[in-house]
Structures are given as C-alpha cells and as structure tokens.
Short mmCIF file of C-alpha atoms and ligand atoms in Angstrom, two decimals:
data_model
loop_
_atom_site.label_atom_id
_atom_site.label_comp_id
_atom_site.label_asym_id
_atom_site.label_seq_id
_atom_site.Cartn_x
_atom_site.Cartn_y
_atom_site.Cartn_z
CA MET A 536 -13.33 -15.18 -43.82
CA ALA A 537 -10.90 -12.45 -42.80
CA HIS A 538 -11.26 -10.52 -46.05
CA GLU A 539 -14.96 -9.89 -45.43
CA TYR A 540 -14.00 -7.54 -42.59
CA GLU A 541 -11.12 -5.73 -44.20
CA ASN A 542 -13.04 -2.49 -44.55
CA HIS A 543 -13.97 -2.33 -40.89
CA ALA A 544 -12.24 0.38 -38.88
CA PRO A 545 -10.36 -0.59 -35.69
CA MET A 546 -12.66 -0.31 -32.68
CA THR A 547 -12.08 1.31 -29.29
CA MET A 548 -13.80 1.13 -25.94
CA ARG A 549 -14.64 4.08 -23.73
CA MET A 550 -14.97 4.12 -19.97
CA GLU A 551 -16.23 7.27 -18.28
CA THR A 552 -17.13 5.99 -14.83
CA PRO A 553 -15.44 8.05 -12.10
CA MET A 554 -13.45 6.27 -9.40
CA PRO A 555 -14.54 7.50 -5.96
CA TYR A 556 -12.11 8.24 -3.11
CA GLU A 557 -12.39 9.57 0.41
CA TRP A 558 -8.93 10.80 1.41
CA SER A 559 -8.07 11.64 5.00
CA ILE A 560 -6.87 15.23 5.31
CA GLY A 561 -4.76 14.61 8.41
CA LYS A 562 -4.25 16.51 11.64
CA TYR A 563 -2.56 19.61 10.27
CA GLY A 564 -4.54 19.71 7.04
CA SER A 565 -7.76 19.67 9.07
CA ARG A 566 -6.37 22.52 11.21
CA PHE A 567 -5.56 24.49 8.04
CA PHE A 568 -9.15 24.35 6.81
CA GLN A 569 -10.54 25.11 10.28
CA GLU A 570 -8.40 28.26 10.44
CA ILE A 571 -9.74 29.36 7.06
CA ARG A 572 -13.30 28.75 8.20
CA GLU A 573 -13.03 30.39 11.61
CA LYS A 574 -10.67 33.30 10.90
CA ASN A 575 -10.35 33.67 7.12
CA GLN A 576 -6.63 33.28 7.73
CA PHE A 577 -3.95 30.70 7.14
CA ILE A 578 -1.92 28.48 9.39
CA GLY A 579 1.59 27.27 8.66
CA ILE A 580 4.11 25.16 10.56
CA ARG A 581 7.74 25.79 11.46
CA CYS A 582 10.50 23.17 11.16
CA PRO A 583 12.58 22.90 14.34
CA GLY A 584 15.59 21.93 12.21
CA CYS A 585 15.88 24.54 9.47
CA GLY A 586 13.32 27.07 10.72
CA LYS A 587 11.40 27.01 7.45
CA VAL A 588 7.68 27.83 7.69
CA TYR A 589 5.57 25.61 5.46
CA ILE A 590 2.07 26.31 4.17
CA PRO A 591 -0.10 24.28 4.19
CA PRO A 592 1.20 22.78 7.43
CA ARG A 593 2.67 19.29 7.25
CA ARG A 594 4.10 16.78 9.65
CA VAL A 595 7.57 16.24 8.17
CA CYS A 596 10.27 18.52 6.75
CA GLY A 597 11.77 16.50 3.88
CA PRO A 598 15.33 17.92 3.98
CA CYS A 599 15.59 17.72 7.80
CA PHE A 600 13.53 14.49 8.20
CA LYS A 601 12.22 16.02 11.41
CA GLU A 602 8.74 16.06 12.84
CA LEU A 603 7.05 19.48 12.91
CA ASP A 604 4.56 20.68 15.51
CA GLU A 605 4.95 24.47 15.92
CA LEU A 606 1.93 25.99 14.19
CA VAL A 607 2.32 29.55 12.97
CA GLU A 608 -0.54 31.94 12.18
CA LEU A 609 -0.17 33.49 8.74
CA PRO A 610 -2.05 36.35 7.07
CA ASN A 611 -4.28 35.85 4.05
CA GLN A 612 -1.95 37.93 1.89
CA GLY A 613 1.22 37.50 -0.07
CA ALA A 614 3.00 38.17 -3.35
CA ILE A 615 2.91 36.51 -6.75
CA THR A 616 6.12 34.56 -7.47
CA ALA A 617 4.94 32.96 -10.72
CA PHE A 618 1.73 32.62 -12.70
CA SER A 619 0.31 31.27 -15.90
CA ILE A 620 -2.79 32.37 -17.76
CA VAL A 621 -4.06 29.00 -18.90
CA ASN A 622 -5.97 28.39 -22.10
CA TYR A 623 -5.63 24.62 -21.99
CA PRO A 624 -8.96 23.00 -21.04
CA PHE A 625 -9.10 21.73 -17.46
CA ILE A 626 -11.73 19.23 -16.29
CA ASP A 627 -12.49 19.96 -12.63
CA PRO A 628 -11.96 16.59 -10.85
CA ASN A 629 -14.79 17.39 -8.44
CA THR A 630 -17.48 18.16 -10.95
CA GLY A 631 -16.27 16.54 -14.16
CA ILE A 632 -17.09 19.86 -15.82
CA GLN A 633 -14.61 21.90 -17.78
CA ARG A 634 -13.53 25.08 -16.02
CA PRO A 635 -14.03 28.26 -18.04
CA ILE A 636 -10.82 29.29 -19.78
CA PRO A 637 -8.68 31.22 -19.54
CA TYR A 638 -7.94 31.01 -15.84
CA THR A 639 -4.80 32.06 -13.95
CA TYR A 640 -2.87 29.56 -11.86
CA GLY A 641 -0.72 31.40 -9.37
CA TYR A 642 2.31 30.62 -7.23
CA ILE A 643 1.98 32.83 -4.17
CA ARG A 644 4.41 33.46 -1.32
CA ILE A 645 2.21 34.05 1.72
CA ASP A 646 3.77 36.64 4.05
CA GLY A 647 5.78 34.81 6.70
CA ALA A 648 5.98 31.49 4.80
CA ASP A 649 9.13 30.07 3.22
CA ASN A 650 7.52 27.86 0.62
CA ILE A 651 5.03 28.74 -2.06
CA PHE A 652 1.28 28.26 -1.91
CA SER A 653 -0.74 27.85 -5.07
CA HIS A 654 -4.21 29.02 -5.96
CA ILE A 655 -6.25 30.74 -8.63
CA ILE A 656 -5.74 34.49 -9.21
CA ASP A 657 -8.79 36.28 -10.63
CA GLU A 658 -6.93 38.23 -13.29
CA THR A 659 -6.65 36.87 -16.83
CA ASP A 660 -5.44 40.02 -18.57
CA GLU A 661 -1.71 39.59 -19.04
CA ASN A 662 -1.25 43.34 -19.05
CA LYS A 663 -2.65 43.63 -15.54
CA ILE A 664 -0.68 40.90 -13.73
CA LYS A 665 3.03 40.75 -12.90
CA VAL A 666 5.36 38.76 -10.70
CA GLY A 667 5.80 40.57 -7.40
CA MET A 668 2.26 41.98 -7.23
CA ARG A 669 0.51 41.80 -3.86
CA VAL A 670 -2.49 39.50 -3.62
CA ARG A 671 -5.13 38.75 -0.98
CA ALA A 672 -7.31 35.65 -0.54
CA VAL A 673 -11.04 35.93 -1.14
CA PHE A 674 -13.00 33.37 0.84
CA LYS A 675 -16.42 31.78 0.50
CA GLU A 676 -19.11 32.61 3.02
CA LYS A 677 -18.53 30.62 6.21
CA ASP A 678 -21.73 28.59 5.80
CA ALA A 679 -20.69 27.53 2.30
CA MET A 680 -17.26 26.26 3.40
CA GLN A 681 -16.66 22.51 3.21
CA GLY A 682 -13.07 22.00 4.38
CA HIS A 683 -11.96 22.22 0.75
CA ILE A 684 -9.26 24.10 -1.12
CA ASN A 685 -12.09 25.93 -2.92
CA ASP A 686 -13.19 27.44 0.41
CA ILE A 687 -10.69 30.01 -0.87
CA LYS A 688 -12.49 31.33 -3.96
CA HIS A 689 -9.34 32.87 -5.41
CA PHE A 690 -6.70 35.51 -4.76
CA GLU A 691 -7.23 39.08 -5.93
CA ILE A 692 -4.56 41.62 -6.79
CA VAL A 693 -4.44 44.44 -4.24
CA ASP A 694 -1.70 46.60 -5.78
CA MET B 280 24.86 -14.70 -2.69
CA ASP B 281 26.58 -12.30 -0.29
CA ASN B 282 25.29 -12.32 3.26
CA ILE B 283 22.57 -9.71 3.65
CA ALA B 284 20.09 -9.29 6.44
CA ILE B 285 16.96 -7.58 7.67
CA ILE B 286 18.19 -5.34 10.47
CA GLY B 287 15.17 -3.17 11.21
CA LEU B 288 11.42 -3.55 10.99
CA ALA B 289 8.18 -1.88 11.94
CA GLN B 290 4.49 -1.97 11.12
CA THR B 291 1.35 -0.16 12.13
CA ARG B 292 -1.59 -1.81 13.75
CA TYR B 293 -3.99 -2.69 10.96
CA GLU B 294 -7.45 -1.14 11.10
CA ARG B 295 -10.51 -0.86 8.90
CA ARG B 296 -10.26 2.92 8.69
CA LYS B 297 -7.44 5.12 9.94
CA LYS B 298 -9.39 8.31 9.46
CA ASP B 299 -6.92 10.46 11.40
CA LYS B 300 -3.88 9.40 9.33
CA ILE B 301 -2.77 10.35 5.85
CA PHE B 302 -0.30 8.25 3.82
CA LEU B 303 2.53 10.48 5.00
CA ASP B 304 1.72 9.72 8.67
CA LEU B 305 1.77 5.97 8.06
CA VAL B 306 5.02 6.07 6.10
CA TYR B 307 6.78 8.43 8.51
CA GLU B 308 5.73 6.47 11.58
CA THR B 309 6.87 3.11 10.21
CA THR B 310 10.08 4.54 8.73
CA THR B 311 11.17 6.16 12.01
CA ALA B 312 10.13 3.08 13.99
CA ALA B 313 12.16 0.79 11.70
CA LEU B 314 15.19 3.08 12.05
CA ASP B 315 14.82 3.03 15.85
CA ASP B 316 14.49 -0.75 15.74
CA ALA B 317 17.75 -1.00 13.79
CA GLY B 318 19.52 1.58 15.94
CA LEU B 319 20.20 3.69 12.83
CA THR B 320 19.37 7.20 11.69
CA ILE B 321 18.17 8.32 8.29
CA ASP B 322 21.77 9.24 7.42
CA ASP B 323 22.61 5.53 7.51
CA ILE B 324 20.11 4.81 4.72
CA ASP B 325 21.47 4.90 1.17
CA ASN B 326 18.37 3.92 -0.84
CA VAL B 327 14.66 4.07 -0.35
CA VAL B 328 12.19 1.72 -2.00
CA THR B 329 8.55 2.70 -1.56
CA VAL B 330 5.70 0.35 -2.33
CA SER B 331 2.37 1.79 -3.40
CA ASN B 332 -0.35 1.54 -6.00
CA ASP B 333 -1.76 4.52 -7.88
CA PHE B 334 -5.34 3.19 -8.06
CA PHE B 335 -5.42 2.54 -4.31
CA ASP B 336 -3.85 5.90 -3.47
CA GLY B 337 -5.86 7.75 -6.11
CA ARG B 338 -2.68 9.51 -7.11
CA THR B 339 -0.46 9.36 -10.18
CA ILE B 340 3.11 8.15 -9.45
CA SER B 341 2.01 7.67 -5.85
CA GLY B 342 5.48 6.67 -4.65
CA MET B 343 6.86 10.16 -5.15
CA ALA B 344 4.32 11.69 -2.73
CA VAL B 345 5.68 9.81 0.29
CA GLY B 346 9.38 10.39 -0.38
CA ASP B 347 9.76 13.08 2.28
CA ALA B 348 8.04 10.89 4.87
CA ALA B 349 10.35 8.00 3.97
CA GLY B 350 13.44 10.17 4.44
CA ALA B 351 14.22 10.00 0.74
CA TYR B 352 15.19 13.64 0.28
CA ASP B 353 18.55 13.74 -1.55
CA LYS B 354 18.61 9.94 -1.75
CA ASN B 355 18.08 7.28 -4.35
CA ILE B 356 14.35 6.47 -4.36
CA SER B 357 12.31 4.13 -6.50
CA THR B 358 8.91 2.53 -6.22
CA VAL B 359 7.57 -0.98 -6.65
CA GLU B 360 3.94 -1.03 -7.67
CA GLY B 361 3.00 -4.43 -6.34
CA ASP B 362 3.07 -6.51 -3.21
CA GLY B 363 5.59 -5.62 -0.51
CA ALA B 364 7.36 -9.00 -0.71
CA PHE B 365 8.35 -8.05 -4.27
CA GLY B 366 9.29 -4.55 -3.12
CA ALA B 367 11.49 -6.06 -0.44
CA MET B 368 13.15 -8.31 -3.02
CA TYR B 369 13.97 -5.29 -5.13
CA GLY B 370 15.35 -3.65 -1.98
CA ALA B 371 17.51 -6.69 -1.30
CA MET B 372 18.80 -6.52 -4.88
CA ARG B 373 19.80 -2.89 -4.31
CA VAL B 374 21.88 -4.04 -1.34
CA LEU B 375 23.38 -6.96 -3.29
CA GLY B 376 24.12 -4.57 -6.15
CA GLY B 377 26.35 -2.57 -3.86
CA ALA B 378 24.03 0.42 -3.48
CA GLY B 379 24.13 0.28 0.31
CA THR B 380 21.63 0.05 3.13
CA THR B 381 18.05 0.09 1.88
CA LEU B 382 14.75 1.04 3.46
CA VAL B 383 11.64 -0.61 2.04
CA VAL B 384 8.35 0.96 3.11
CA ALA B 385 4.85 0.00 1.96
CA HIS B 386 1.57 1.73 2.63
CA CYS B 387 -2.06 1.29 1.69
CA LYS B 388 -5.40 2.62 2.81
CA GLY B 389 -8.02 0.27 1.48
CA SER B 390 -10.61 2.47 3.17
CA GLU B 391 -10.09 5.44 0.88
CA GLY B 392 -10.94 4.02 -2.52
CA ASP B 393 -13.47 1.47 -3.65
CA THR B 394 -11.77 -1.93 -3.42
CA ALA B 395 -14.21 -3.69 -5.73
CA THR B 396 -13.75 -1.03 -8.43
CA ILE B 397 -9.99 -0.92 -7.96
CA THR B 398 -9.57 -4.69 -8.14
CA ASN B 399 -11.95 -4.79 -11.12
CA GLY B 400 -9.33 -2.54 -12.70
CA MET B 401 -6.81 -5.44 -12.59
CA PHE B 402 -8.66 -7.12 -15.41
CA ASP B 403 -8.78 -6.67 -19.14
CA PRO B 404 -10.92 -3.64 -20.00
CA ILE B 405 -12.19 -5.03 -23.28
CA TYR B 406 -13.24 -8.58 -22.46
CA GLN B 407 -13.50 -9.00 -18.69
CA ARG B 408 -14.11 -5.89 -16.59
CA HIS B 409 -17.67 -5.40 -17.71
CA LEU B 410 -18.67 -8.88 -16.59
CA GLY B 411 -18.43 -8.19 -12.86
CA ILE B 412 -15.04 -9.65 -12.05
CA ASN B 413 -12.82 -8.37 -9.23
CA ALA B 414 -10.53 -9.85 -6.55
CA VAL B 415 -13.44 -11.58 -4.81
CA THR B 416 -15.18 -13.05 -7.86
CA SER B 417 -11.98 -14.24 -9.51
CA SER B 418 -10.96 -15.91 -6.26
CA ALA B 419 -14.38 -17.54 -5.95
CA ILE B 420 -13.79 -19.07 -9.39
CA GLN B 421 -10.39 -20.34 -8.27
CA ALA B 422 -11.85 -21.69 -5.02
CA ASN B 423 -14.62 -23.49 -6.89
CA ALA B 424 -12.14 -25.05 -9.33
CA TYR B 425 -9.82 -26.11 -6.49
CA LEU B 426 -12.56 -27.60 -4.31
CA HIS B 427 -14.14 -29.37 -7.25
CA ARG B 428 -10.89 -30.88 -8.52
CA TYR B 429 -9.86 -32.46 -5.22
CA GLY B 430 -13.21 -33.03 -3.49
CA ILE B 431 -12.34 -30.47 -0.83
CA THR B 432 -15.32 -29.27 1.22
CA GLU B 433 -16.26 -25.75 2.23
CA GLN B 434 -15.85 -26.88 5.85
CA ASP B 435 -12.24 -27.85 5.05
CA ILE B 436 -11.34 -24.34 3.99
CA ALA B 437 -13.47 -22.77 6.74
CA MET B 438 -11.01 -24.31 9.21
CA VAL B 439 -8.33 -21.92 7.91
CA SER B 440 -10.45 -18.97 8.99
CA VAL B 441 -10.94 -20.46 12.45
CA LYS B 442 -7.20 -21.10 12.87
CA ASN B 443 -5.95 -17.77 11.55
CA HIS B 444 -8.46 -15.51 13.30
CA GLY B 445 -7.62 -17.47 16.45
CA ASN B 446 -3.89 -16.91 15.93
CA ALA B 447 -4.59 -13.21 15.47
CA LYS B 448 -5.64 -13.03 19.12
CA ASN B 449 -1.93 -13.21 19.96
CA ASN B 450 -0.96 -10.49 17.48
CA PRO B 451 -1.38 -6.90 18.69
CA PHE B 452 -1.07 -5.64 15.08
CA ALA B 453 -3.94 -7.75 13.72
CA GLN B 454 -7.25 -6.22 12.75
CA LEU B 455 -9.53 -9.21 13.26
CA PRO B 456 -8.67 -11.41 16.21
CA MET B 457 -11.67 -13.69 16.60
CA ASP B 458 -12.86 -16.72 18.47
CA ILE B 459 -14.93 -18.51 15.86
CA CYS B 460 -15.87 -22.05 14.85
CA VAL B 461 -16.36 -23.69 11.46
CA ASP B 462 -20.10 -23.21 11.80
CA ASP B 463 -19.64 -19.44 12.17
CA VAL B 464 -17.74 -19.40 8.88
CA MET B 465 -20.29 -21.62 7.15
CA THR B 466 -23.23 -19.45 8.24
CA SER B 467 -21.54 -16.11 7.57
CA LYS B 468 -22.91 -14.06 4.70
CA LYS B 469 -22.53 -15.56 1.22
CA ILE B 470 -20.17 -13.35 -0.77
CA ALA B 471 -19.46 -15.33 -3.95
CA ASP B 472 -20.04 -19.04 -3.82
CA PRO B 473 -18.20 -20.94 -2.33
CA LEU B 474 -16.76 -17.99 -0.39
CA LYS B 475 -18.54 -16.63 2.66
CA LEU B 476 -17.67 -13.43 4.50
CA LEU B 477 -15.36 -15.23 6.93
CA ASP B 478 -13.52 -16.87 4.02
CA CYS B 479 -12.47 -13.40 2.87
CA SER B 480 -9.78 -11.02 4.13
CA PRO B 481 -10.91 -7.59 5.31
CA VAL B 482 -10.33 -4.13 3.86
CA SER B 483 -7.49 -2.60 5.89
CA ASP B 484 -5.36 0.49 6.39
CA GLY B 485 -1.73 0.15 7.41
CA ALA B 486 1.94 0.39 6.60
CA ALA B 487 5.14 -1.57 7.16
CA ALA B 488 8.86 -0.98 6.73
CA ILE B 489 12.07 -3.02 6.80
CA ILE B 490 15.73 -2.12 6.52
CA ILE B 491 18.03 -4.44 4.57
CA ALA B 492 21.82 -4.22 4.90
CA ASP B 493 25.05 -5.96 4.00
CA GLU B 494 26.98 -8.06 6.51
CA LYS B 495 29.21 -5.21 7.64
CA THR B 496 26.34 -2.85 8.44
CA ALA B 497 24.37 -5.70 10.01
CA GLY B 498 27.21 -6.04 12.51
CA ARG B 499 26.35 -2.71 14.11
CA ALA B 500 22.56 -3.14 14.17
CA ALA B 501 20.83 -2.87 17.54
CA LYS B 502 19.14 -6.26 17.30
CA PRO B 503 20.20 -9.65 15.93
CA PRO B 504 20.09 -9.57 12.11
CA VAL B 505 17.69 -11.89 10.31
CA TRP B 506 19.62 -13.35 7.40
CA ILE B 507 18.16 -13.60 3.92
CA LYS B 508 19.07 -17.06 2.65
CA GLY B 509 16.87 -17.34 -0.42
CA MET B 510 14.37 -15.32 -2.44
CA ALA B 511 12.73 -15.75 -5.82
CA HIS B 512 9.65 -14.80 -7.72
CA CYS B 513 7.94 -16.24 -10.73
CA ALA B 514 4.87 -15.30 -12.79
CA ASP B 515 2.15 -17.26 -14.57
CA GLU B 516 -0.03 -16.08 -17.47
CA TYR B 517 -2.22 -13.00 -17.11
CA PHE B 518 -5.59 -14.24 -18.29
CA LEU B 519 -7.23 -16.55 -15.76
CA GLY B 520 -8.51 -18.68 -18.62
CA ASP B 521 -4.97 -19.35 -19.78
CA ARG B 522 -3.98 -20.82 -16.42
CA ASP B 523 -4.75 -23.95 -14.47
CA LEU B 524 -6.08 -22.16 -11.39
CA THR B 525 -5.77 -25.32 -9.28
CA ASN B 526 -2.08 -25.71 -10.00
CA PRO B 527 0.09 -22.85 -8.70
CA ARG B 528 3.01 -23.64 -10.97
CA SER B 529 4.60 -20.21 -10.68
CA LEU B 530 4.66 -20.64 -6.91
CA ARG B 531 6.24 -24.07 -7.29
CA GLN B 532 9.00 -22.57 -9.42
CA ALA B 533 9.59 -19.60 -7.13
CA ALA B 534 9.76 -21.92 -4.12
CA GLN B 535 12.18 -24.30 -5.80
CA LYS B 536 14.48 -21.43 -6.71
CA ALA B 537 14.35 -19.96 -3.21
CA TYR B 538 14.95 -23.38 -1.61
CA ALA B 539 17.91 -24.05 -3.91
CA MET B 540 19.40 -20.66 -3.05
CA ALA B 541 19.01 -21.39 0.66
CA GLY B 542 20.37 -24.93 0.32
CA ILE B 543 17.06 -26.43 1.44
CA THR B 544 16.39 -29.95 0.18
CA ASP B 545 13.47 -30.93 2.41
CA PRO B 546 11.39 -27.80 3.11
CA PHE B 547 8.95 -29.60 5.37
CA LYS B 548 11.81 -30.66 7.67
CA GLU B 549 14.02 -27.60 7.43
CA ILE B 550 11.45 -24.78 7.68
CA HIS B 551 9.97 -24.19 11.12
CA VAL B 552 7.36 -21.51 10.48
CA ALA B 553 5.63 -20.01 7.43
CA GLU B 554 3.68 -16.84 6.74
CA ILE B 555 1.76 -17.08 3.51
CA TYR B 556 -0.53 -14.75 1.63
CA GLU B 557 -4.03 -16.18 2.10
CA ALA B 558 -6.33 -13.40 0.99
CA PHE B 559 -9.06 -16.07 1.08
CA THR B 560 -9.21 -19.27 3.12
CA TYR B 561 -8.72 -21.69 0.23
CA MET B 562 -5.44 -19.99 -0.70
CA GLU B 563 -3.63 -21.27 2.38
CA PRO B 564 -3.86 -24.98 1.49
CA LEU B 565 -3.41 -24.27 -2.22
CA TRP B 566 -0.26 -22.24 -1.65
CA LEU B 567 1.07 -24.86 0.80
CA GLU B 568 0.78 -27.35 -2.05
CA GLY B 569 2.65 -24.99 -4.36
CA LEU B 570 5.34 -24.53 -1.73
CA GLY B 571 5.89 -28.27 -1.75
CA PHE B 572 4.83 -28.95 1.83
CA CYS B 573 2.43 -31.63 0.56
CA GLU B 574 1.13 -33.27 -2.60
CA PRO B 575 -1.44 -31.48 -4.80
CA GLY B 576 -4.90 -31.72 -3.22
CA GLN B 577 -3.48 -32.54 0.20
CA GLY B 578 -3.29 -28.95 1.51
CA PRO B 579 -6.41 -29.18 3.69
CA SER B 580 -5.07 -32.35 5.36
CA LEU B 581 -2.16 -30.38 6.82
CA LEU B 582 -4.62 -28.38 8.90
CA LYS B 583 -6.95 -31.30 9.66
CA ASP B 584 -3.94 -33.26 10.92
CA GLY B 585 -2.85 -30.34 13.08
CA VAL B 586 0.42 -29.78 11.23
CA THR B 587 -0.13 -26.05 10.58
CA THR B 588 -1.65 -25.06 13.93
CA MET B 589 0.43 -23.18 16.51
CA ASP B 590 1.42 -26.42 18.26
CA GLY B 591 1.91 -28.31 15.00
CA ARG B 592 5.12 -29.26 13.23
CA LEU B 593 4.86 -26.31 10.82
CA PRO B 594 2.81 -23.44 12.23
CA VAL B 595 1.40 -21.42 9.32
CA ASN B 596 0.39 -17.78 9.75
CA PRO B 597 0.97 -17.38 13.48
CA SER B 598 0.27 -13.68 12.93
CA GLY B 599 -3.30 -14.46 11.91
CA GLY B 600 -2.34 -14.07 8.27
CA VAL B 601 -3.90 -11.92 5.61
CA LEU B 602 -7.38 -13.05 6.70
CA SER B 603 -6.82 -11.08 9.90
CA ALA B 604 -5.41 -7.91 8.27
CA HIS B 605 -5.13 -7.16 4.58
CA ALA B 606 -3.53 -3.84 3.79
CA VAL B 607 -2.95 -4.57 0.10
CA LEU B 608 0.74 -4.27 -0.93
CA VAL B 609 1.73 -4.06 2.73
CA ALA B 610 0.60 -7.63 3.39
CA GLY B 611 3.59 -9.37 1.78
CA LEU B 612 5.98 -7.19 3.77
CA ALA B 613 3.98 -7.97 6.91
CA ARG B 614 4.58 -11.68 6.22
CA ILE B 615 8.35 -11.03 6.08
CA ILE B 616 8.19 -8.96 9.27
CA GLU B 617 6.32 -11.68 11.13
CA ILE B 618 8.91 -14.29 10.15
CA ALA B 619 11.69 -11.91 11.19
CA GLU B 620 10.00 -11.45 14.59
CA GLN B 621 9.72 -15.22 14.93
CA LEU B 622 13.43 -15.67 14.16
CA ARG B 623 14.35 -12.91 16.59
CA ASP B 624 12.30 -14.65 19.28
CA THR B 625 10.27 -11.46 19.72
CA ALA B 626 6.86 -12.73 18.59
CA GLY B 627 5.45 -12.74 22.12
CA ALA B 628 2.43 -14.93 22.74
CA ARG B 629 2.54 -16.24 19.17
CA GLN B 630 6.23 -17.24 19.29
CA VAL B 631 6.98 -20.56 17.61
CA THR B 632 9.44 -22.29 19.89
CA GLY B 633 12.81 -22.98 18.35
CA ALA B 634 12.12 -21.21 15.05
CA GLY B 635 15.45 -21.05 13.22
CA MET B 636 14.36 -20.99 9.59
CA GLY B 637 11.18 -19.42 8.25
CA LEU B 638 9.35 -18.84 4.99
CA ALA B 639 7.47 -15.71 3.94
CA HIS B 640 5.35 -15.44 0.82
CA GLY B 641 3.66 -12.69 -1.18
CA ILE B 642 1.48 -12.61 -4.28
CA ASN B 643 0.83 -10.22 -7.14
CA GLY B 644 -1.95 -10.26 -9.68
CA PRO B 645 -5.33 -11.99 -9.61
CA CYS B 646 -5.50 -15.48 -8.06
CA GLY B 647 -1.77 -15.57 -7.36
CA GLN B 648 -0.52 -14.86 -10.86
CA SER B 649 2.92 -14.13 -9.48
CA HIS B 650 4.46 -15.45 -6.27
CA CYS B 651 7.44 -14.30 -4.22
CA VAL B 652 9.09 -16.64 -1.73
CA TRP B 653 11.55 -15.65 1.01
CA ILE B 654 13.67 -17.93 3.16
CA LEU B 655 14.92 -16.25 6.32
CA SER B 656 17.25 -17.64 8.95
CA LYS B 657 18.45 -16.89 12.44
CA GLU B 658 21.87 -18.28 11.49
CA LYS B 659 24.14 -16.65 8.96
ZN1 ZN C 924 13.58 21.53 8.15
#
C-alpha cells in the first residue's frame, strides 16, 4: 500500500569512482615539458601568419588556420595580467584531495609571448599582489619532474 | 529536397593507439585533407559541425576544444554528441537550411579512456550500471536473443567476421585486416557468451571529416560530387527491457523514410553497396533485416548465399566495416565516406564495380537504439 511509505524521504545514489584517462600530450606539448625539465625554461611557437607567439606551443593558430612549427625559447618570467585569490574549494583532479584555500590563480604574460599562460602564484595576501607585478616560475627538482603542469610549483613575485 | 552533395572527405588510418597525436592533430589533419579533397579553403566553409563525446574525451563540452583545429574560428560551430552519421545529417540540414557549406568532423580516441567504464555510463545509474552492463554485455544479450529466436548458430555470425576482416585487407585505413576462418572466430577468447573476441570490434583511435554543399558550390568542387538522395533517423525506447531486441523497428522506420525520400521502391535491386554499423558480428545480419534486404531471421542467409560478399549482388562493408576499425562516433561517418569513395570509383582494390547507389548506416545508443540511414548516389 502506497500510504505505508508516505513518510519515507526520497532516496539518492552516490557514485565516487574516478574515471581514468591517459591523454596524449602531443609533439609540442611534450617538447614544452622537456624544456622545463632540461632548462627550467619555457618554449613557445610562432605563427607564420600573424606572428603571434603562443605558450604552451600548439600546432594550429585558430584565427589564421595555419600550421605552426617555429619554436621560440622563452624565459621563465613574465608579468601578472589578472589574478584571483580563490576561497572556493577546489578538488585536485589528480589526487581527489581538496587543495588548501585560499590559493591564487594567475594569468601571466610570459616575456616574449603574445597569449597568456596560467599558473598558481604563491601570494594570497591581496595587499601584496597587483596586476603588472613581475613574476618568476619556481620549478620542482629535476628528478621529481613528471612531464606535468605541476613540474612548475608556482610563480613567485619578484618585484 | 534540394540537391546537396558530399564534395570533400578524409579520414585517418585507424589504429589501436595513436600515442603521438592529440585530438587537435586528428581534427586538423582530417579537416585540411577534406578541404584539399574538395579543392576548397577554410574560407569556403560557412559552418562547422564537430562530433565528439565528453566521456570519451574526458573533457566537458569537448566539441569546443577542437574548434581551432576544425577552422571554426569566427564561424558558426556546433557539436553533435553521438555517432558521426547523425552529425553528418545535422550538417546536411545546415546546408538545406541555407546556412552554406558545412564541414562535419568527428574524432575519438578509444585508447585514452576506459571503454568498458565509459560504455557502462550509457546505462541507467540507479537500476543497471551496478550490474555489470556495458556495450559488450548488452550486445551479448541482444545476440543471444537474436540467435535463439531464429535458430541462428554462432558459426553463422562468425562468418561476418571472416568476411569483413578479409575485406579490410583491401582498405589501407582499416585497423584489423585479417585472413581468418570461422574456426578462428569460434576458438577466439570468450568475451560474453555468445560473443567471442573476433565477434567484437576493436578499440580504435581515429578521425574523419566530410564537406557538404549545395548544388551551386558542388559545381566547383575538385572531384565529382556524391549526391545525398535520402537520409533519416529514428529512435527506439531507452531501456533494453522495453524493446524487442530481435526486431530493429527503429531501423526499419529510418530505412523506409530514407528510401521514400530517395524514391527507392526495391532497395535490394536499387542499392549496389552498403556500409553498415556492425560493432559485433550479429549486428550485420540483424541490421540487414531492419534495412529490408531480407525477411526477419534471414540475415545470415544473405552471407551464406554469397549475396553480401565482395563478388555478391550486394557487397556489404567492403571497407571491412566496424569490426575492422571502431573509432566510436567516427565510425558512422567512416561508413558514409566509404560509400562516397565507392560512388566516386576511388575505392581501389575494394571497388564495387558499377556502384551507382549506396547505403550508409550509423547507430546511437546501446544495441542500436537509434539508427541513421543515408542513401547516396553518383547521379544527381
Ligand atoms: Zn596566426
């Protein structure tokens, strides 16, 4: 009888199993991580159509629809173009563990690049960080590098 | 329907693991190759339809990530999350709707995710997923029901594997060209009864692209246009238990609509070659029944009587079919491309002599929930 169950709350079902992937990084992406590992520097790529230098390097310039192949060495420094000190919990997709908050997500123009690279900036005091400040990448020890975006630990303000 | 045509096409070779390529590489390579094939540049393309699946790509709104590689910058772009035959039909509708020349590009790397987990994700999370169902197990259920209903033997369906892997030897794009016999299929590893390893399609990486245009644009294409005479799709119920798995009624309806659109009254006489989506051996005869090439239960006889072999009256899957390369989502578009090659007389060693009218078929959803049927013609 339906009425016997009227006091029961609606039920839900949880699923917490991760879905595994193994994504190819590609020719230029692999080169990007090798450059970080070998030289603690970056590599970008120049479009033969518009001359734009992209970081990380990629095969196609969207606006020009041209294939890129001219790699450009870039320094491990740049300037902050935008940032956010984040208090919203973030579950690291690699570990499933929540990253400590707050953390600062930064939009960084690497010297010599025309697009913006993003990474963590190790400054969470809003009084000590501003758009335009100079930053420098801090890398992991070579032996600890895995061909991963976290081979760059973070950027630090050098102003 | 206005006259519209496929005027450019390209596909990658299908492989188990394209470790050196990212999605962008696959999409860019097939897009530029399809443009070259059509004798067009990206400026001639008005719309882009990408075909991808977020679970397979492991990326939310996966279609947006390949826009640059598909030349979609500053253009109209949309994505079909489903088989490429359906994506192509949406592309054709864009052309018919007056939106101009349309590129349809599909990509998938089955090697990068876990296919069993991803296809398990097709099913209802409350009642079915936990029971161990995925593309293989659901198809095994359908195969068992089909074989049982009509007294079809496992050897009967094994013959499809022998034929299609043999056909694949003539297809440079195929992943699994093989010289095998029925015994090889029968003694291959049991996967899910009655399906053995060689009854199942492989996991594949690959991409494919076509360009669809109106009659005016088709007139300046580099190669003879392949005219789209009919296309339709139709869906059955979602839950397997709500369907008669041995009766592909949604395919029957889609086929009838496509035939009517193309003015076909006797498909067996008027169609010269067919490429159909047989992810598993038993699907080929079952779908041939749904397409009206024979009576229900008679599908296996078409192969036993030599009708669907390369020298038969209706060669089916001259490319080697999905059993020989199964980049999910791409596979339906690959069927269309193979028929277009046949109608262009460019299919090389697998060319069906005198092919003037062909049928391509794609499926969506478990066990062929939804079917898409294309009728293509050499003649306008
Ligand atoms: Zn450019």
